[in-house]
Each structure stands twice: as C-alpha cells, then as structure tokens.
Amino acid sequence: MSNVVIDADLAARYGLTGDEYQTLLGIMGRVPTLTELGIFSVMWSEHCSYKSSRVHLRTLPTTAPWIIHGPGENAGVVDIGDGMAAIFKMESHNHPSFIEPYQGAATGVGGILRDVFTMGARPIANLNALRFGDPRHAGTRRIVDGVVRGIGGYGNCVGVPTVGGEVNFHPAYDGNPLVNAMTVGIARQDRIFLSAAAGIGNPVVYVGSKTGRDGIHGATMSSAGFDENAQAKRPTVQVGDPFTEKLLIEACLELMATDAIVAIQDMGAAGLTSSAVEMAGKGGVGIELDLDAVPQRETGMTAYEMMLSESQERMLMVLKPEHTEAARAIFEKWELDFAVVGVLTDTARITVKHQGRVEADIPLAPLADAAPVYHRPMALLHPPAHLGSVADPEGIEHALLHLLACPDLASRAWIWNQYDSTLGGQTVRRPGTADAAIVRVEGTNRALALTTDCTPRFCKADPKVGGAQAVAEAWRNITATGALPLAVTDNLNFGNPEHPEVMAQFAAAIAGMGDACRVLDFPVVSGNVSLYNQTKHASGMAVDILPTPAIGGLGVIDDVSKAIGYAMPESCDLILIGTQRGDLGQSLWLREIAHREDGAPPVLDLHAERRNGDFVRAQILSGHIIACHDVSDGGLLIAVAEMAMAGGIGATLLPPAHGLSLHAFYYAEDQACYVAATTDGAALIAAAEKAHVPVRRLGRSGGDALKLSDGMSVAIERLRSVNEATLPAMMDR
Amino acid sequence: MKAGIVVFPGTNRERDMAQALRLTSGVAPQMIWHRETSLPSLDLVVLPGGFSHGDYLRSGAMAAHSPIMAEVRRFAERGGYVLGVCNGFQILTEAHLLPGALLRNAGMRFLSQDCHLKVERDGLAFTRRWTSGAVFRAPMAHGDGNYTASEDTLDRLEGEGRVVFRYATADGAVLPQDRTCNPNGSARAIAGIASENGRVCGLMPHPENLVDPAIGGTDGAPLFTGLIEALAA
C-alpha cells in the first residue's frame, strides 16, 4: 500500500468530499499519509461526526434535576435515588445486520454493552427495537432468524437478561432492517467513569481482545448509501465474542472498584482511532501511540489497519502509573490482553508510531473542531389529508382475529423465548406481561421500568407527530406499570440525508420529540443517529426506510411490590381513561383490513397525555388500579384482547355510548388512553372526574371469552391460537 | 449450611444462585474461582449456570478440566453434596460425576421459558420438601438441554430411582414426544438426575430464579430449604 498516490480521488473513495479533503490539507499543511487519511475519513464520517444531524440534535432537551450526565458521554446517567445511578443508551447496527444478520446483531449488543460498562455500571438489562421487511419478502426470514439468534447468542452468553423490545414488519425495510440495541446498567453515583484523558505522562492501556483485520472502515460503511452490492462488504462486519466480553465486564468492574482509572472508553466504531482521539480531545491533552505494543491477532498488520480495525471486545484506558501493575494482574487473572500502548503528552496531537516510523501526526483540536457540519437542504413536508370515514368491510370479530394474527400484532413469544430474560434473578415483569419490563435493582426494593417504542407509520405520515408519539408512548408504557418516567435514549434511524425529504423528516421528528420530552419532563440523555438507511433496487431506484426514531425509555418505581402488569384479573371493572376520537388514519386496522396506508396519525395532545398519565400512575401506586394496558397498536379492542390473553380471563364490554361507529370505537389508535382494571369502578370514575380526566366504563372482566354487546363472543383460547401461530408459521416452516 | 459456588470464566448465574442461597438460608455462600486447587470446608458445592469458556468446545467440556474440578470430584467421593444447574449439570456430565450428556435442544434453538417439573424421587436432600409426583414451575434458559444416554443407562437410572425431575405439564402428565411439555426433547423427558448415593444432583432448569415472591414466585424455594434442613442435621 506504500506506493498508493494520496489525492482527492483516493479521499473520495474513503468517503471525504472535495471540500472536506481541502480542509484536511489545510489542517495538515501537507499531503496526509494513508493512515492519516483513514483517521480523517472515519472521524469525519456521518457515524462519528454527526455532520448532518448535529444542528438538529442540539434542540433536544437534555437536562433535569435527576440527570447526572446527558449526551456527550458514552451513555446517559440518571439519578435513581439512594446514591445509585442508571446508565443507559441505545445504538444501531443496521447495515451489518443486513449483510451478516447473526454477527451484525450480536456485535450490536456487544457494542452497546461496552458503552454502558465503560462508565462503571454493571449491565442489568438489554432491550431492542427491530424492524424487518415484509414477511413475504424472500430475504426477511433469513434476516429475522439471524438477528434473533445473534441477539440471543450474545446476550445469553454474556450474562445480561434481554427483557423487552419491539418489532415491526414493513416492505420499506426489505433491504435495510433496523437493529437497535439498548443496554441499561447500574452504578454507584460516586463511581462513574468518564472518558476525558488527563495527566501528562500517564500510561495509555489497551485491554481485551487482540486486534485483527475485521471491521476495517465499518464506520464509513455505515455512513454510505446502501446498495445491491452490500453483500460484498461482508469483510467489514465484525465478529463478536460474548465470552470475552463477559470476562471484560468482570475485569473492568473489578478494576473500577480500585482507584486506578483516570479515564476509560470502549473501542467501538472506528476502533483505536476514535477512542484515542476522543479521550485525548476531551481532556485537552496529546496522545502518543506505539502500535508495536498493540496485541495483534494477525501478522503483518499495517498502522492503517490497526488504527481502523473494529475488532470487538476492546477498551482503552488511562491509568494512574502507580496502579499499572495491579491493573495488569486483574486482567491476567481474567486471561485478557493488557498492554501499555501509549502515553499522554502535552502536544495536543495524536502521534502514531509503528516500526520506528511516525505513521500519523495530527493536531487534535482541528480534527474535532473542523469536522464538517451540514445544514442540509430540506423539502417542504405536506401535512397528510384527513382520512374521513371508512366503511367496515368485514365486521368486528373478523377484524379482531385478522389483526391479532397480523405480523405487527402477533405474539412475539417466538422471539423472546430465545432471549434469556430471567438471568440475574431480578426480572420482576418479563416480556408479554406488562407495558414495560420491570427489573429490580439488586439489594434494594426499587425497580426500573424499561421500554422501547416507535410507530414508523405515524412518523412517515407526519414526522413531527410521529416523533412526539414515540416519546409519548414510551412515557405511557412506563406509566402504565406505576413507574415514574425519568429519561430517554434515542436511536434515530432515517434514510439518505442528502434527500431533502428525508432531512425534513429528520428535523420534524426531532422537533416533535423535543416537544414531547419537554411537556412530559422526559429528557434525552443519550442516543445514536443512523442515516443512509435505504436500499437501491436493481432498477437503480433508492428507497428510503420509514422514518424510525426509536425511543428507549427508563423509569423508576420506589416500591417494586406496587408495579403492575396487564394480565386481566378476575371480576374487575374495566375503565377507559382518556378521550376516544375514533380517527382511523394510519391505523393498523386501516392497513390490514381496509388495505390503505393513508390519513393523518391520531391526534396527540401532550397536555392530556401528561394529565391522564399522572392520574393513572397515582391510582396504580395507591392500589386502585390493579392491571393496566395502554391503547396503542390495533386500538382499544386489541388492548383488551391482549389483557385477556395474558391473564387467561375474559371480559364483557358495554356498548359504545357515543356516536362513533363500532370499528372506529374498537380499532382507532387513540393516544393518551389506558384500559384500567379495578375492583371499584365507581370510585375510580369519581376520582377521574374530580381530576378532570376523561373516563368511561368499558365493561367487566370474567369468564373465558371476550364478549361484545353485539353478541360477539370469542374464546380466549381462540384469540391465543391465532395470535401465537403467526411467527412460528413464518419462521419454523 | 456452608455453601460454595464455583465460578468458571463465563459463568453467569453465580449471582442468581448466591441470592437464592442467601435468601433461603440467611447466609451468603462463598465464591470459589475455578483455578483454586483446594476447597474450603463446605457442606454444599454448587456449579452454577452460564457459558463456561463460552461453551465454545462443547458445553461444560473445558470447565470439567479446570483445576478445582479435581477437588470437587474428591469432595463428591467423600460423600459431599454437589448441585449442578444448567451449565453446572453439563459440567457434571462432562466430568463423569453424572452419566449421560446434554445435546442441542431438539428444535435447535435456545429456549427461555417457564417449564413444569415433576418430582420423580423425593426424600433426597434436594427433594425432601416435595413428595413424589409434585409439580413445580421453573424457568429454563439453555441451548443444550436435550438429555441423552444409552438405553441401558436410562434403564439403570430409572431402576435405581435416580431420575429426580422430569418435564411435565402443569398437571403432572409426562409426554416425552410433546414439545410443549418436553421442550428440549430430552430422553424420557428427564430434566434432572442424581448420583448413586443421591448426593450429586444435576438439572437443567433454574429453581434459583424462582425463590422470591417479588420475582415471579417461590416455586423453586423447596429445593433450597430442603437442602438447608438436610445439611443442618
């Protein structure tokens, strides 16, 4: 590679525009070496620099009295009381999961785990947000199978329970599935570790797996348009080793219990380059790396390859020199590599040496500060036309069974039964039993409520409403367990930002998210942006995915015994809290039954959301609501059916009292609505009226069937059998 | 009761087991690193669940050769009580402290779900709190739980009353061919077995994950309370 001519053409092949290459030349004052070009290329990639998204991300609310660290660290940190902190983040591994589904998803889990334990937290829960193509599309089954195996294969072995998630299917994801992985960890507030390097002369230490040639330029790949040749990029997908990650977690936590670490960061996207550049840059110091000391899995690796490798399960630390040997002993006990690979300097430069030569020598401040920031052009979005009334083609009962079997509502048991959800012994509510997973904080009576949410069909129709709705639904799901929502992490999956319509979707979704976060006191503490999610078909047409700003929500409940699920209890009054408007626009009923994907998404009134949710939570904590499920995908009747299936107890519903048609009443996806089960319906209604919360009596639980006032009666066993058949039939055929 | 939990690289349910022992006995167990070459004075050695050495060779195969296992073998030979759960059961079979082997689940997928276990042999330290025929719920979480052994061995285990737990329906029916009842396809629906002297017991599901009323129920607690009673006597 030494005789390669380095010029603007080569830079373009590494993803740098002509202007960006000119800026590089200005910074360097000379033609860069190949290693330097590689470093600029990854640091200025969309994935690492957020160059298209940064101007919009700045508008999100990120602070609250209970937020300890917001965006800018490896993960967000939230005060959960008693001197403890929850540390969490969500991150995408979309493109690798299309190319190599098992390893793509597995390393996605591994990467987000490292972001959390690098801050000193023991990971206690994993969640995910997945989007796959049309189940009838030829490639979908292979991708679903590989992704689910990969998430389970990594999480089960590494020893962190996978407790929740969400899945959608839509043809827009045929060539570009979304795999968003979230990790939540717990740390003591006085033992949180940050990444800013400090202390000139302090040793820079590499720990974990050896470096190989895998994943070189993964960050650049994930920032490029995605096309029919994507499979040829398989060598850029990394290979995960959850066993080594487990050892790395234990070794790091053991070291973190001592006083040895000054700064620590995982080697994620762009590997040694980004960890070294970011740690030194944040600390305002220089860093000198000696690549001869880097543990290597392969022979003859060049400086370029080592700096750009994305080999997994590696961390970079700055240690206090007097603790270096004690630290080495811990990693040797866990049979992990430990090597002093550099030193902090006062040069404010990153200097990379290999075999007696300086392979890179770059000033750090301009590398960060001159990183491109784009105000990309945005199209004017047209608000969707109102749907108007739609006739019911097939009746309530047929629609109920049809919807329960559709891929977006079918039981996810086939998926979550491949994820170890009980590991750790703290899982209070497993998947399929509550609107949010409930995981107790070991040694306390407190628990976290965790969820992932987004409704891409709403985001496509109206990105601002859709962005706000994703936040509101996460807040609602946490609320419906009795927990208090505290903060979110986001994973913003969008199409090609060079398409003005996509950029407009992105900006509008963020504006909507920001509105919801502010009204609901639910700030964003960490996140990830994934752009260029699209597939070029053989015809040359590029199709962007549905805008998918996935939200990971975290809440806390001080007394775990008060957390509730949605399993239908026997002999209870069922009360609807919230206003029914009956708009079927963008609903699953409209798509699955009327075969239309149009109209406006349901109205989202954030102040009503807040008022209704605060009321529901208070009634749960006072013991008046004993089971609760929010109205979401599929509408009211689906919510009641899900409660019945979870509890094995049926219900008899009263006729709708107002002027809505039956199918609008039962299948509209009205926002800010909850189905609450209580032993004293009159008291709950009185309390709601006193609090000015819309409320109406829905019916009563009992029996072994779901019965409507029009005479419909469907046995719970029948509901279960259609609901549970879809995924196994799709996957195990 | 003094209990010790052996930790191999890749073990990941040692904390679950420690919580269960602490909750039921009031005493925290000792953690024993796999490279140790001697055991402290103990009444019970537990080999917990996880993926020792990543299960990269064969589940439990490398852990069976860890330095501590020579001591565990001597402990068992002297009549000590040993409990192996999930990966711990796999290690016990690889170390030939229990017969048979655990193959890939019949469906070739990891299974994480509740199952029901029927107690086939009461009166052991592990089962004294139950009577034969009792059914309890326990989470299973494994990829390699499909118990197999030669027909002769299976017959011998049955004849000697060493089949301790079987997968069953909630009302106690044992249906070896039915995947909803015997999810991993184990021979004769065997979920747990014991040594000849009844003091070494291995099972695939996780009773340690059902001992706390706040965490799904206490179906698994009798195994631990029985052990505590038996080993205190």
mmCIF file with all atom_site columns, C-alpha atoms in Angstrom, chain A residues 384-392 581-587 589-590 594 596-603 660-661 663-665 668:
data_model
loop_
_atom_site.group_PDB
_atom_site.id
_atom_site.type_symbol
_atom_site.label_atom_id
_atom_site.label_alt_id
_atom_site.label_comp_id
_atom_site.label_asym_id
_atom_site.label_entity_id
_atom_site.label_seq_id
_atom_site.pdbx_PDB_ins_code
_atom_site.Cartn_x
_atom_site.Cartn_y
_atom_site.Cartn_z
_atom_site.occupancy
_atom_site.B_iso_or_equiv
_atom_site.pdbx_formal_charge
_atom_site.auth_seq_id
_atom_site.auth_comp_id
_atom_site.auth_asym_id
_atom_site.auth_atom_id
_atom_site.pdbx_PDB_model_num
ATOM 1  C CA . PRO A 1 384 ? -51.429 14.378 5.323  1.00 0.00 ? 384 PRO A CA 1
ATOM 2  C CA . ALA A 1 385 ? -55.032 14.720 4.234  1.00 0.00 ? 385 ALA A CA 1
ATOM 3  C CA . HIS A 1 386 ? -57.597 13.794 6.857  1.00 0.00 ? 386 HIS A CA 1
ATOM 4  C CA . LEU A 1 387 ? -58.946 10.319 6.321  1.00 0.00 ? 387 LEU A CA 1
ATOM 5  C CA . GLY A 1 388 ? -62.676 10.866 6.610  1.00 0.00 ? 388 GLY A CA 1
ATOM 6  C CA . SER A 1 389 ? -64.958 7.941  7.305  1.00 0.00 ? 389 SER A CA 1
ATOM 7  C CA . VAL A 1 390 ? -64.137 4.449  6.081  1.00 0.00 ? 390 VAL A CA 1
ATOM 8  C CA . ALA A 1 391 ? -66.721 1.685  5.900  1.00 0.00 ? 391 ALA A CA 1
ATOM 9  C CA . ASP A 1 392 ? -66.075 -1.539 7.796  1.00 0.00 ? 392 ASP A CA 1
ATOM 10 C CA . ARG A 1 581 ? -61.779 10.360 18.987 1.00 0.00 ? 581 ARG A CA 1
ATOM 11 C CA . GLY A 1 582 ? -62.125 7.360  16.691 1.00 0.00 ? 582 GLY A CA 1
ATOM 12 C CA . ASP A 1 583 ? -59.720 8.503  13.943 1.00 0.00 ? 583 ASP A CA 1
ATOM 13 C CA . LEU A 1 584 ? -58.620 5.503  11.913 1.00 0.00 ? 584 LEU A CA 1
ATOM 14 C CA . GLY A 1 585 ? -55.949 7.336  9.886  1.00 0.00 ? 585 GLY A CA 1
ATOM 15 C CA . GLN A 1 586 ? -52.663 5.374  9.698  1.00 0.00 ? 586 GLN A CA 1
ATOM 16 C CA . SER A 1 587 ? -54.096 2.695  11.992 1.00 0.00 ? 587 SER A CA 1
ATOM 17 C CA . TRP A 1 589 ? -56.961 -1.610 11.077 1.00 0.00 ? 589 TRP A CA 1
ATOM 18 C CA . LEU A 1 590 ? -56.780 0.673  8.053  1.00 0.00 ? 590 LEU A CA 1
ATOM 19 C CA . ALA A 1 594 ? -59.051 -1.743 4.519  1.00 0.00 ? 594 ALA A CA 1
ATOM 20 C CA . ARG A 1 596 ? -54.884 1.557  2.898  1.00 0.00 ? 596 ARG A CA 1
ATOM 21 C CA . GLU A 1 597 ? -51.935 3.420  4.384  1.00 0.00 ? 597 GLU A CA 1
ATOM 22 C CA . ASP A 1 598 ? -53.180 6.981  4.459  1.00 0.00 ? 598 ASP A CA 1
ATOM 23 C CA . GLY A 1 599 ? -54.744 9.709  6.529  1.00 0.00 ? 599 GLY A CA 1
ATOM 24 C CA . ALA A 1 600 ? -53.269 11.622 9.442  1.00 0.00 ? 600 ALA A CA 1
ATOM 25 C CA . PRO A 1 601 ? -51.945 9.833  12.517 1.00 0.00 ? 601 PRO A CA 1
ATOM 26 C CA . PRO A 1 602 ? -54.126 10.124 15.625 1.00 0.00 ? 602 PRO A CA 1
ATOM 27 C CA . VAL A 1 603 ? -54.226 13.454 17.430 1.00 0.00 ? 603 VAL A CA 1
ATOM 28 C CA . LEU A 1 660 ? -68.635 6.523  16.978 1.00 0.00 ? 660 LEU A CA 1
ATOM 29 C CA . SER A 1 661 ? -69.076 3.594  14.644 1.00 0.00 ? 661 SER A CA 1
ATOM 30 C CA . HIS A 1 663 ? -64.969 -0.209 14.172 1.00 0.00 ? 663 HIS A CA 1
ATOM 31 C CA . ALA A 1 664 ? -63.801 3.309  14.953 1.00 0.00 ? 664 ALA A CA 1
ATOM 32 C CA . PHE A 1 665 ? -64.545 2.770  18.635 1.00 0.00 ? 665 PHE A CA 1
ATOM 33 C CA . ALA A 1 668 ? -58.808 3.625  16.364 1.00 0.00 ? 668 ALA A CA 1
#
